[in-house]
Amino acid sequence: MDSSFEDFCLSLPKIELHAHLNGSLSDKILPLLGCPYSDICNYQKLRNIPIGQRNLENVFKTFAIAHKATSSSQTVYLATLNLIKEFAADNVIYLELRTTPRNEEGMSAENYIESVIKAIQDSTNRILVKLILSLNRQHSLEECTNNLNLILKKQSEYPDIIKGIDLSGNPIHGSFHDLKHLFERGRNNNLFTTIHCGEVVNSKEIHEILEFRPERIGHACYLHPNYNGCIQNWNLLKELRLPTEICLTSNIVTGTVDIYENHHVQEWIKDNLPFSLNTDDKGIFNTSLSQEFQIAKKFFKFSAPDLWKISMNSIEDSFANAEEKIYLKMKLEDWKFKNYKFFSQ
Ligand SMILES: [Zn+2]
């Protein structure tokens, strides 16, 4: 990769719309949380296994270490604060963090949300941060209902920070169908919705998610007919133009895509459908948003103006309010004006 393009990707103001809090923690954050040395070494070892040699078992082990490291209000606060710093250092100017509220000994789910919000409020970096709270499809309907009740309560206290709800968790468990009414309730209470969609082959569920018309969908690995999806769903996506959160490295490491050259984003490019580039779990997958932009350029021949446009379009797809979108777009325009060298080659 030529160094001027690396500079471009790092310097470009970027928009991150799909980042899970716990999975995003780098090995540099773990010591700040008082994580045992042996866990840190293990974490580094697991995340440094070359792509192609990693498997789902490694990924789950890495997740477990990060999860264990954030089991008190103080560590959740510190993890969020330092994570925001890392995204800001990568020139991410707008970040939507997502996480599932959780109960631990000495920390209620409400404490958990409060700790994340306090870190967002205390963050002094020049980055705008919003929170998406997740319902986990592995949880029971009762747990998800309680979770949504809590989310709605906290949203009424922090409407400028809590912007949306997400459906996440292991896609082989649970179903969107059983939780759809909760997403309808969230929507009726002014929460935006984004749904992890098509992480496994399941055209029936993908159809139901598209019909629900969330503001965005995540991954969409098995939606296009060339990728074990079906033409009806692809046509519906083309008609609805729901923005898709693309996570290149995540899909490679978890094995939904074998090599970057075969990534399903090609179909979005061919049909000119809206998408954003994201990290998903930058800590687990040992990546950064700048790196994802470099990968996009390398494998899909994006030019500097193309990548700038992806950032610009992602602002429109974000859950920021109208005023914040204008501010972010101005920042991006201003950066282009000052960095014209990248656009004149
Ligand atoms: Zn995700």
Tab-separated table of C-alpha atoms and ligand atoms in Angstrom:
chain	number	residue	atom	x	y	z
A	1	MET	CA	0.000	0.000	0.000
A	2	ASP	CA	1.563	3.342	-0.921
A	3	SER	CA	2.199	5.582	2.034
A	4	SER	CA	0.404	8.631	0.630
A	5	PHE	CA	-2.769	6.579	0.423
A	6	GLU	CA	-2.288	5.375	3.981
A	7	ASP	CA	-1.937	9.047	4.975
A	8	PHE	CA	-5.128	9.845	3.093
A	9	CYS	CA	-7.102	7.104	4.875
A	10	LEU	CA	-5.827	8.142	8.287
A	11	SER	CA	-6.325	11.832	7.741
A	12	LEU	CA	-9.787	11.563	6.114
A	13	PRO	CA	-12.564	12.456	8.610
A	14	LYS	CA	-14.500	9.215	8.963
A	15	ILE	CA	-17.902	8.072	10.163
A	16	GLU	CA	-18.227	4.835	12.164
A	17	LEU	CA	-21.777	3.462	12.283
A	18	HIS	CA	-21.198	-0.141	13.390
A	19	ALA	CA	-18.924	-0.589	16.423
A	20	HIS	CA	-19.658	-2.837	19.410
A	21	LEU	CA	-18.246	-1.431	22.642
A	22	ASN	CA	-16.675	-4.575	24.127
A	23	GLY	CA	-15.399	-6.022	20.849
A	24	SER	CA	-13.734	-2.718	19.963
A	25	LEU	CA	-11.335	-2.579	22.926
A	26	SER	CA	-7.703	-2.694	21.852
A	27	ASP	CA	-4.976	-4.505	23.770
A	28	LYS	CA	-3.754	-1.050	24.884
A	29	ILE	CA	-7.028	-0.384	26.708
A	30	LEU	CA	-7.106	-3.658	28.663
A	31	PRO	CA	-4.231	-2.767	31.071
A	32	LEU	CA	-6.052	0.484	31.925
A	33	LEU	CA	-8.972	-1.640	33.141
A	34	GLY	CA	-6.819	-3.662	35.519
A	35	CYS	CA	-7.035	-6.704	33.280
A	36	PRO	CA	-4.691	-9.559	34.417
A	37	TYR	CA	-1.401	-9.749	32.506
A	38	SER	CA	-2.112	-13.318	31.370
A	39	ASP	CA	-5.434	-12.208	29.819
A	40	ILE	CA	-3.731	-9.326	28.001
A	41	CYS	CA	-1.066	-11.666	26.572
A	42	ASN	CA	-3.728	-14.109	25.475
A	43	TYR	CA	-5.760	-11.327	23.882
A	44	GLN	CA	-2.710	-10.097	21.937
A	45	LYS	CA	-1.862	-13.611	20.832
A	46	LEU	CA	-5.409	-14.338	19.625
A	47	ARG	CA	-5.925	-11.057	17.747
A	48	ASN	CA	-2.548	-11.381	16.042
A	49	ILE	CA	-3.276	-14.770	14.489
A	50	PRO	CA	-3.072	-14.051	10.733
A	51	ILE	CA	-6.344	-13.685	8.865
A	52	GLY	CA	-7.171	-17.000	7.235
A	53	GLN	CA	-5.825	-18.957	10.195
A	54	ARG	CA	-8.351	-17.564	12.657
A	55	ASN	CA	-11.538	-19.424	13.411
A	56	LEU	CA	-14.759	-18.699	15.286
A	57	GLU	CA	-13.438	-20.398	18.395
A	58	ASN	CA	-10.504	-17.916	18.547
A	59	VAL	CA	-12.953	-15.058	18.018
A	60	PHE	CA	-15.205	-16.155	20.898
A	61	LYS	CA	-12.189	-16.582	23.206
A	62	THR	CA	-11.050	-13.033	22.379
A	63	PHE	CA	-14.578	-11.721	23.048
A	64	ALA	CA	-14.679	-13.473	26.419
A	65	ILE	CA	-11.526	-11.662	27.595
A	66	ALA	CA	-12.884	-8.233	26.582
A	67	HIS	CA	-16.238	-9.018	28.171
A	68	LYS	CA	-14.630	-10.045	31.461
A	69	ALA	CA	-12.560	-6.847	31.488
A	70	THR	CA	-15.682	-4.657	31.628
A	71	SER	CA	-17.696	-6.093	34.480
A	72	SER	CA	-17.882	-3.067	36.805
A	73	SER	CA	-19.217	0.478	36.369
A	74	GLN	CA	-15.674	1.864	36.646
A	75	THR	CA	-14.187	-0.421	33.977
A	76	VAL	CA	-17.144	0.188	31.620
A	77	TYR	CA	-16.579	3.932	32.058
A	78	LEU	CA	-12.811	3.720	31.457
A	79	ALA	CA	-13.218	1.349	28.515
A	80	THR	CA	-15.697	3.688	26.800
A	81	LEU	CA	-13.635	6.810	27.487
A	82	ASN	CA	-10.445	5.286	26.085
A	83	LEU	CA	-12.199	3.701	23.158
A	84	ILE	CA	-13.591	7.093	22.123
A	85	LYS	CA	-10.013	8.437	22.305
A	86	GLU	CA	-8.806	5.685	19.976
A	87	PHE	CA	-11.512	6.364	17.409
A	88	ALA	CA	-10.750	10.098	17.605
A	89	ALA	CA	-7.023	9.389	17.056
A	90	ASP	CA	-8.024	7.506	13.885
A	91	ASN	CA	-9.843	10.696	12.761
A	92	VAL	CA	-13.308	9.298	13.229
A	93	ILE	CA	-15.391	12.460	13.667
A	94	TYR	CA	-18.702	10.707	14.329
A	95	LEU	CA	-19.113	7.439	16.200
A	96	GLU	CA	-22.186	5.350	16.916
A	97	LEU	CA	-21.241	2.923	19.655
A	98	ARG	CA	-23.504	-0.029	20.305
A	99	THR	CA	-23.759	-2.322	23.289
A	100	THR	CA	-26.174	-4.600	25.124
A	101	PRO	CA	-26.946	-3.368	28.663
A	102	ARG	CA	-25.928	-6.077	31.118
A	103	ASN	CA	-26.266	-6.979	34.775
A	104	GLU	CA	-23.154	-8.033	36.668
A	105	GLU	CA	-22.512	-8.486	40.362
A	106	GLY	CA	-22.357	-4.938	41.720
A	107	MET	CA	-23.517	-3.363	38.421
A	108	SER	CA	-27.114	-3.230	37.202
A	109	ALA	CA	-27.969	-2.847	33.513
A	110	GLU	CA	-28.984	0.717	34.353
A	111	ASN	CA	-25.539	1.375	35.966
A	112	TYR	CA	-23.977	-0.057	32.799
A	113	ILE	CA	-25.828	2.402	30.538
A	114	GLU	CA	-25.087	5.278	32.940
A	115	SER	CA	-21.353	4.469	32.865
A	116	VAL	CA	-21.237	4.457	29.056
A	117	ILE	CA	-23.174	7.737	28.915
A	118	LYS	CA	-20.968	9.407	31.524
A	119	ALA	CA	-17.890	8.494	29.463
A	120	ILE	CA	-19.519	9.925	26.324
A	121	GLN	CA	-20.339	13.139	28.196
A	122	ASP	CA	-16.854	13.384	29.747
A	123	SER	CA	-15.061	12.739	26.481
A	124	THR	CA	-13.085	15.818	25.512
A	125	ASN	CA	-12.133	14.638	22.049
A	126	ARG	CA	-13.356	16.366	18.936
A	127	ILE	CA	-15.691	13.563	18.034
A	128	LEU	CA	-19.456	13.323	18.195
A	129	VAL	CA	-20.608	10.103	19.888
A	130	LYS	CA	-24.086	8.540	19.970
A	131	LEU	CA	-25.283	5.351	21.584
A	132	ILE	CA	-27.246	2.463	20.100
A	133	LEU	CA	-28.507	-0.063	22.651
A	134	SER	CA	-28.819	-3.644	21.513
A	135	LEU	CA	-31.353	-6.384	22.070
A	136	ASN	CA	-29.653	-9.769	21.989
A	137	ARG	CA	-31.466	-12.441	19.982
A	138	GLN	CA	-30.101	-15.141	22.295
A	139	HIS	CA	-31.988	-13.629	25.244
A	140	SER	CA	-35.519	-14.625	26.191
A	141	LEU	CA	-38.466	-12.471	25.175
A	142	GLU	CA	-38.860	-11.457	28.806
A	143	GLU	CA	-35.223	-10.307	29.041
A	144	CYS	CA	-35.494	-8.385	25.763
A	145	THR	CA	-38.743	-6.744	26.906
A	146	ASN	CA	-37.160	-5.663	30.212
A	147	ASN	CA	-34.147	-4.406	28.298
A	148	LEU	CA	-36.330	-2.313	25.977
A	149	ASN	CA	-38.272	-0.886	28.952
A	150	LEU	CA	-34.979	0.217	30.468
A	151	ILE	CA	-33.721	1.629	27.144
A	152	LEU	CA	-36.894	3.716	26.756
A	153	LYS	CA	-36.531	4.999	30.307
A	154	LYS	CA	-32.918	6.050	29.730
A	155	GLN	CA	-33.733	7.487	26.300
A	156	SER	CA	-36.204	9.879	27.916
A	157	GLU	CA	-33.338	11.066	30.173
A	158	TYR	CA	-30.673	11.250	27.432
A	159	PRO	CA	-32.497	11.785	24.120
A	160	ASP	CA	-29.444	13.446	22.520
A	161	ILE	CA	-27.203	10.448	23.186
A	162	ILE	CA	-29.380	7.316	22.980
A	163	LYS	CA	-30.480	7.354	19.347
A	164	GLY	CA	-31.347	3.821	18.381
A	165	ILE	CA	-31.787	0.128	19.025
A	166	ASP	CA	-30.100	-2.776	17.325
A	167	LEU	CA	-30.677	-6.505	17.023
A	168	SER	CA	-27.461	-8.423	17.569
A	169	GLY	CA	-26.183	-11.695	19.042
A	170	ASN	CA	-25.464	-15.104	17.580
A	171	PRO	CA	-27.623	-15.317	14.411
A	172	ILE	CA	-28.230	-19.028	14.735
A	173	HIS	CA	-30.266	-18.355	17.897
A	174	GLY	CA	-33.618	-16.604	18.321
A	175	SER	CA	-35.483	-14.739	15.601
A	176	PHE	CA	-36.342	-11.245	14.466
A	177	HIS	CA	-39.935	-12.414	14.121
A	178	ASP	CA	-40.337	-12.947	17.873
A	179	LEU	CA	-38.837	-9.545	18.713
A	180	LYS	CA	-40.343	-7.489	15.902
A	181	HIS	CA	-43.021	-5.950	18.147
A	182	LEU	CA	-40.264	-4.598	20.431
A	183	PHE	CA	-38.621	-2.875	17.476
A	184	GLU	CA	-42.016	-1.435	16.523
A	185	ARG	CA	-42.370	-0.104	20.055
A	186	GLY	CA	-38.883	1.418	19.904
A	187	ARG	CA	-39.680	3.065	16.581
A	188	ASN	CA	-42.952	4.461	17.937
A	189	ASN	CA	-40.893	6.017	20.724
A	190	ASN	CA	-38.545	7.853	18.355
A	191	LEU	CA	-35.693	5.353	18.388
A	192	PHE	CA	-33.964	4.607	15.094
A	193	THR	CA	-33.487	0.935	14.266
A	194	THR	CA	-30.623	-1.032	12.771
A	195	ILE	CA	-30.685	-4.805	12.444
A	196	HIS	CA	-27.882	-7.342	11.996
A	197	CYS	CA	-29.241	-9.044	8.900
A	198	GLY	CA	-28.269	-12.085	6.835
A	199	GLU	CA	-25.223	-13.180	8.820
A	200	VAL	CA	-26.384	-16.726	8.096
A	201	VAL	CA	-28.409	-18.054	5.160
A	202	ASN	CA	-32.030	-17.276	6.051
A	203	SER	CA	-33.946	-15.576	3.236
A	204	LYS	CA	-37.231	-15.756	5.151
A	205	GLU	CA	-35.879	-13.719	8.061
A	206	ILE	CA	-34.025	-11.317	5.748
A	207	HIS	CA	-37.340	-10.674	3.979
A	208	GLU	CA	-39.103	-9.933	7.247
A	209	ILE	CA	-36.325	-7.538	8.299
A	210	LEU	CA	-36.442	-5.683	4.957
A	211	GLU	CA	-40.247	-5.443	5.151
A	212	PHE	CA	-39.872	-3.847	8.586
A	213	ARG	CA	-37.736	-1.158	6.908
A	214	PRO	CA	-35.172	-0.434	9.596
A	215	GLU	CA	-33.178	2.753	9.021
A	216	ARG	CA	-30.131	0.557	8.342
A	217	ILE	CA	-29.114	-3.098	8.155
A	218	GLY	CA	-25.796	-4.634	9.236
A	219	HIS	CA	-23.580	-7.028	7.221
A	220	ALA	CA	-26.157	-8.484	4.780
A	221	CYS	CA	-23.696	-11.265	3.846
A	222	TYR	CA	-26.277	-13.676	2.443
A	223	LEU	CA	-28.758	-11.308	0.841
A	224	HIS	CA	-27.721	-11.227	-2.831
A	225	PRO	CA	-28.573	-14.313	-4.954
A	226	ASN	CA	-24.849	-14.820	-5.757
A	227	TYR	CA	-24.285	-15.194	-2.022
A	228	ASN	CA	-26.961	-17.752	-1.126
A	229	GLY	CA	-29.644	-15.076	-0.936
A	230	CYS	CA	-32.625	-14.647	-3.263
A	231	ILE	CA	-33.536	-12.274	-6.068
A	232	GLN	CA	-36.784	-11.178	-4.370
A	233	ASN	CA	-34.875	-9.852	-1.367
A	234	TRP	CA	-32.246	-8.214	-3.528
A	235	ASN	CA	-34.928	-6.481	-5.594
A	236	LEU	CA	-36.643	-5.357	-2.404
A	237	LEU	CA	-33.370	-3.908	-1.071
A	238	LYS	CA	-32.861	-2.106	-4.391
A	239	GLU	CA	-36.345	-0.668	-4.136
A	240	LEU	CA	-36.027	0.392	-0.474
A	241	ARG	CA	-32.352	1.455	-0.699
A	242	LEU	CA	-31.786	0.732	3.001
A	243	PRO	CA	-28.198	1.716	3.829
A	244	THR	CA	-26.019	-1.298	4.657
A	245	GLU	CA	-23.281	-1.276	7.292
A	246	ILE	CA	-20.409	-3.148	5.630
A	247	CYS	CA	-17.698	-4.673	7.859
A	248	LEU	CA	-15.031	-6.117	5.531
A	249	THR	CA	-12.452	-7.601	7.922
A	250	SER	CA	-15.080	-8.853	10.348
A	251	ASN	CA	-16.682	-10.938	7.595
A	252	ILE	CA	-13.318	-12.415	6.593
A	253	VAL	CA	-12.234	-13.296	10.140
A	254	THR	CA	-15.573	-14.870	11.039
A	255	GLY	CA	-15.552	-16.769	7.761
A	256	THR	CA	-18.773	-15.498	6.160
A	257	VAL	CA	-16.554	-14.386	3.253
A	258	ASP	CA	-13.408	-16.324	2.261
A	259	ILE	CA	-11.240	-13.569	0.750
A	260	TYR	CA	-11.663	-9.810	0.353
A	261	GLU	CA	-11.894	-10.123	-3.454
A	262	ASN	CA	-15.090	-12.161	-3.016
A	263	HIS	CA	-16.793	-9.798	-0.584
A	264	HIS	CA	-20.488	-9.180	-1.243
A	265	VAL	CA	-19.980	-5.379	-1.177
A	266	GLN	CA	-19.215	-5.735	-4.905
A	267	GLU	CA	-22.924	-6.185	-5.562
A	268	TRP	CA	-23.682	-2.934	-3.699
A	269	ILE	CA	-21.048	-1.166	-5.802
A	270	LYS	CA	-22.421	-2.621	-9.062
A	271	ASP	CA	-25.995	-1.581	-8.265
A	272	ASN	CA	-24.980	1.719	-6.677
A	273	LEU	CA	-26.681	0.956	-3.366
A	274	PRO	CA	-25.886	2.928	-0.210
A	275	PHE	CA	-23.357	1.479	2.228
A	276	SER	CA	-20.905	2.586	4.887
A	277	LEU	CA	-17.545	1.066	5.872
A	278	ASN	CA	-17.228	-0.008	9.503
A	279	THR	CA	-15.040	-1.976	11.902
A	280	ASP	CA	-17.659	-4.020	13.848
A	281	ASP	CA	-15.180	-5.139	16.567
A	282	LYS	CA	-11.872	-3.447	15.885
A	283	GLY	CA	-10.265	-4.894	19.030
A	284	ILE	CA	-11.146	-8.482	18.256
A	285	PHE	CA	-10.414	-8.193	14.537
A	286	ASN	CA	-7.257	-6.110	15.006
A	287	THR	CA	-8.278	-3.380	12.600
A	288	SER	CA	-9.145	0.324	12.486
A	289	LEU	CA	-11.499	2.329	10.308
A	290	SER	CA	-8.509	3.763	8.403
A	291	GLN	CA	-7.380	0.221	7.697
A	292	GLU	CA	-10.861	-0.732	6.421
A	293	PHE	CA	-10.696	2.238	4.026
A	294	GLN	CA	-7.261	1.079	2.802
A	295	ILE	CA	-8.625	-2.429	2.246
A	296	ALA	CA	-11.583	-1.008	0.298
A	297	LYS	CA	-9.197	0.908	-1.950
A	298	LYS	CA	-6.915	-2.106	-2.453
A	299	PHE	CA	-9.554	-4.689	-3.319
A	300	PHE	CA	-12.352	-2.635	-4.854
A	301	LYS	CA	-10.288	0.031	-6.627
A	302	PHE	CA	-11.806	2.968	-4.824
A	303	SER	CA	-10.215	6.332	-5.526
A	304	ALA	CA	-9.681	9.074	-2.939
A	305	PRO	CA	-12.854	10.913	-4.085
A	306	ASP	CA	-14.846	7.628	-3.845
A	307	LEU	CA	-13.768	7.126	-0.222
A	308	TRP	CA	-14.469	10.754	0.627
A	309	LYS	CA	-17.953	10.244	-0.826
A	310	ILE	CA	-18.490	7.126	1.338
A	311	SER	CA	-17.756	9.270	4.412
A	312	MET	CA	-20.103	11.971	3.143
A	313	ASN	CA	-22.933	9.507	2.424
A	314	SER	CA	-22.463	7.835	5.813
A	315	ILE	CA	-23.289	11.144	7.497
A	316	GLU	CA	-26.673	11.095	5.799
A	317	ASP	CA	-27.261	7.486	6.929
A	318	SER	CA	-26.294	8.233	10.534
A	319	PHE	CA	-28.644	8.790	13.461
A	320	ALA	CA	-27.320	12.320	14.049
A	321	ASN	CA	-29.867	15.149	13.965
A	322	ALA	CA	-30.193	17.589	11.050
A	323	GLU	CA	-28.003	20.245	12.659
A	324	GLU	CA	-25.271	17.741	13.524
A	325	LYS	CA	-25.340	16.389	9.958
A	326	ILE	CA	-24.765	19.884	8.575
A	327	TYR	CA	-21.853	20.377	10.990
A	328	LEU	CA	-20.267	17.029	10.005
A	329	LYS	CA	-20.705	17.681	6.276
A	330	MET	CA	-19.065	21.083	6.675
A	331	LYS	CA	-16.105	19.436	8.413
A	332	LEU	CA	-15.716	17.009	5.537
A	333	GLU	CA	-16.020	19.762	2.909
A	334	ASP	CA	-13.489	21.853	4.783
A	335	TRP	CA	-11.052	18.922	4.933
A	336	LYS	CA	-11.408	18.388	1.167
A	337	PHE	CA	-10.675	22.051	0.524
A	338	LYS	CA	-7.499	21.880	2.661
A	339	ASN	CA	-6.361	18.542	1.222
A	340	TYR	CA	-6.916	19.124	-2.433
A	341	LYS	CA	-3.631	17.319	-3.251
A	342	PHE	CA	-5.395	13.972	-2.742
A	343	PHE	CA	-8.094	14.845	-5.266
A	344	SER	CA	-5.976	16.317	-8.039
A	345	GLN	CA	-3.891	13.190	-8.796
B	1	ZN	ZN	-21.975	-6.300	14.607
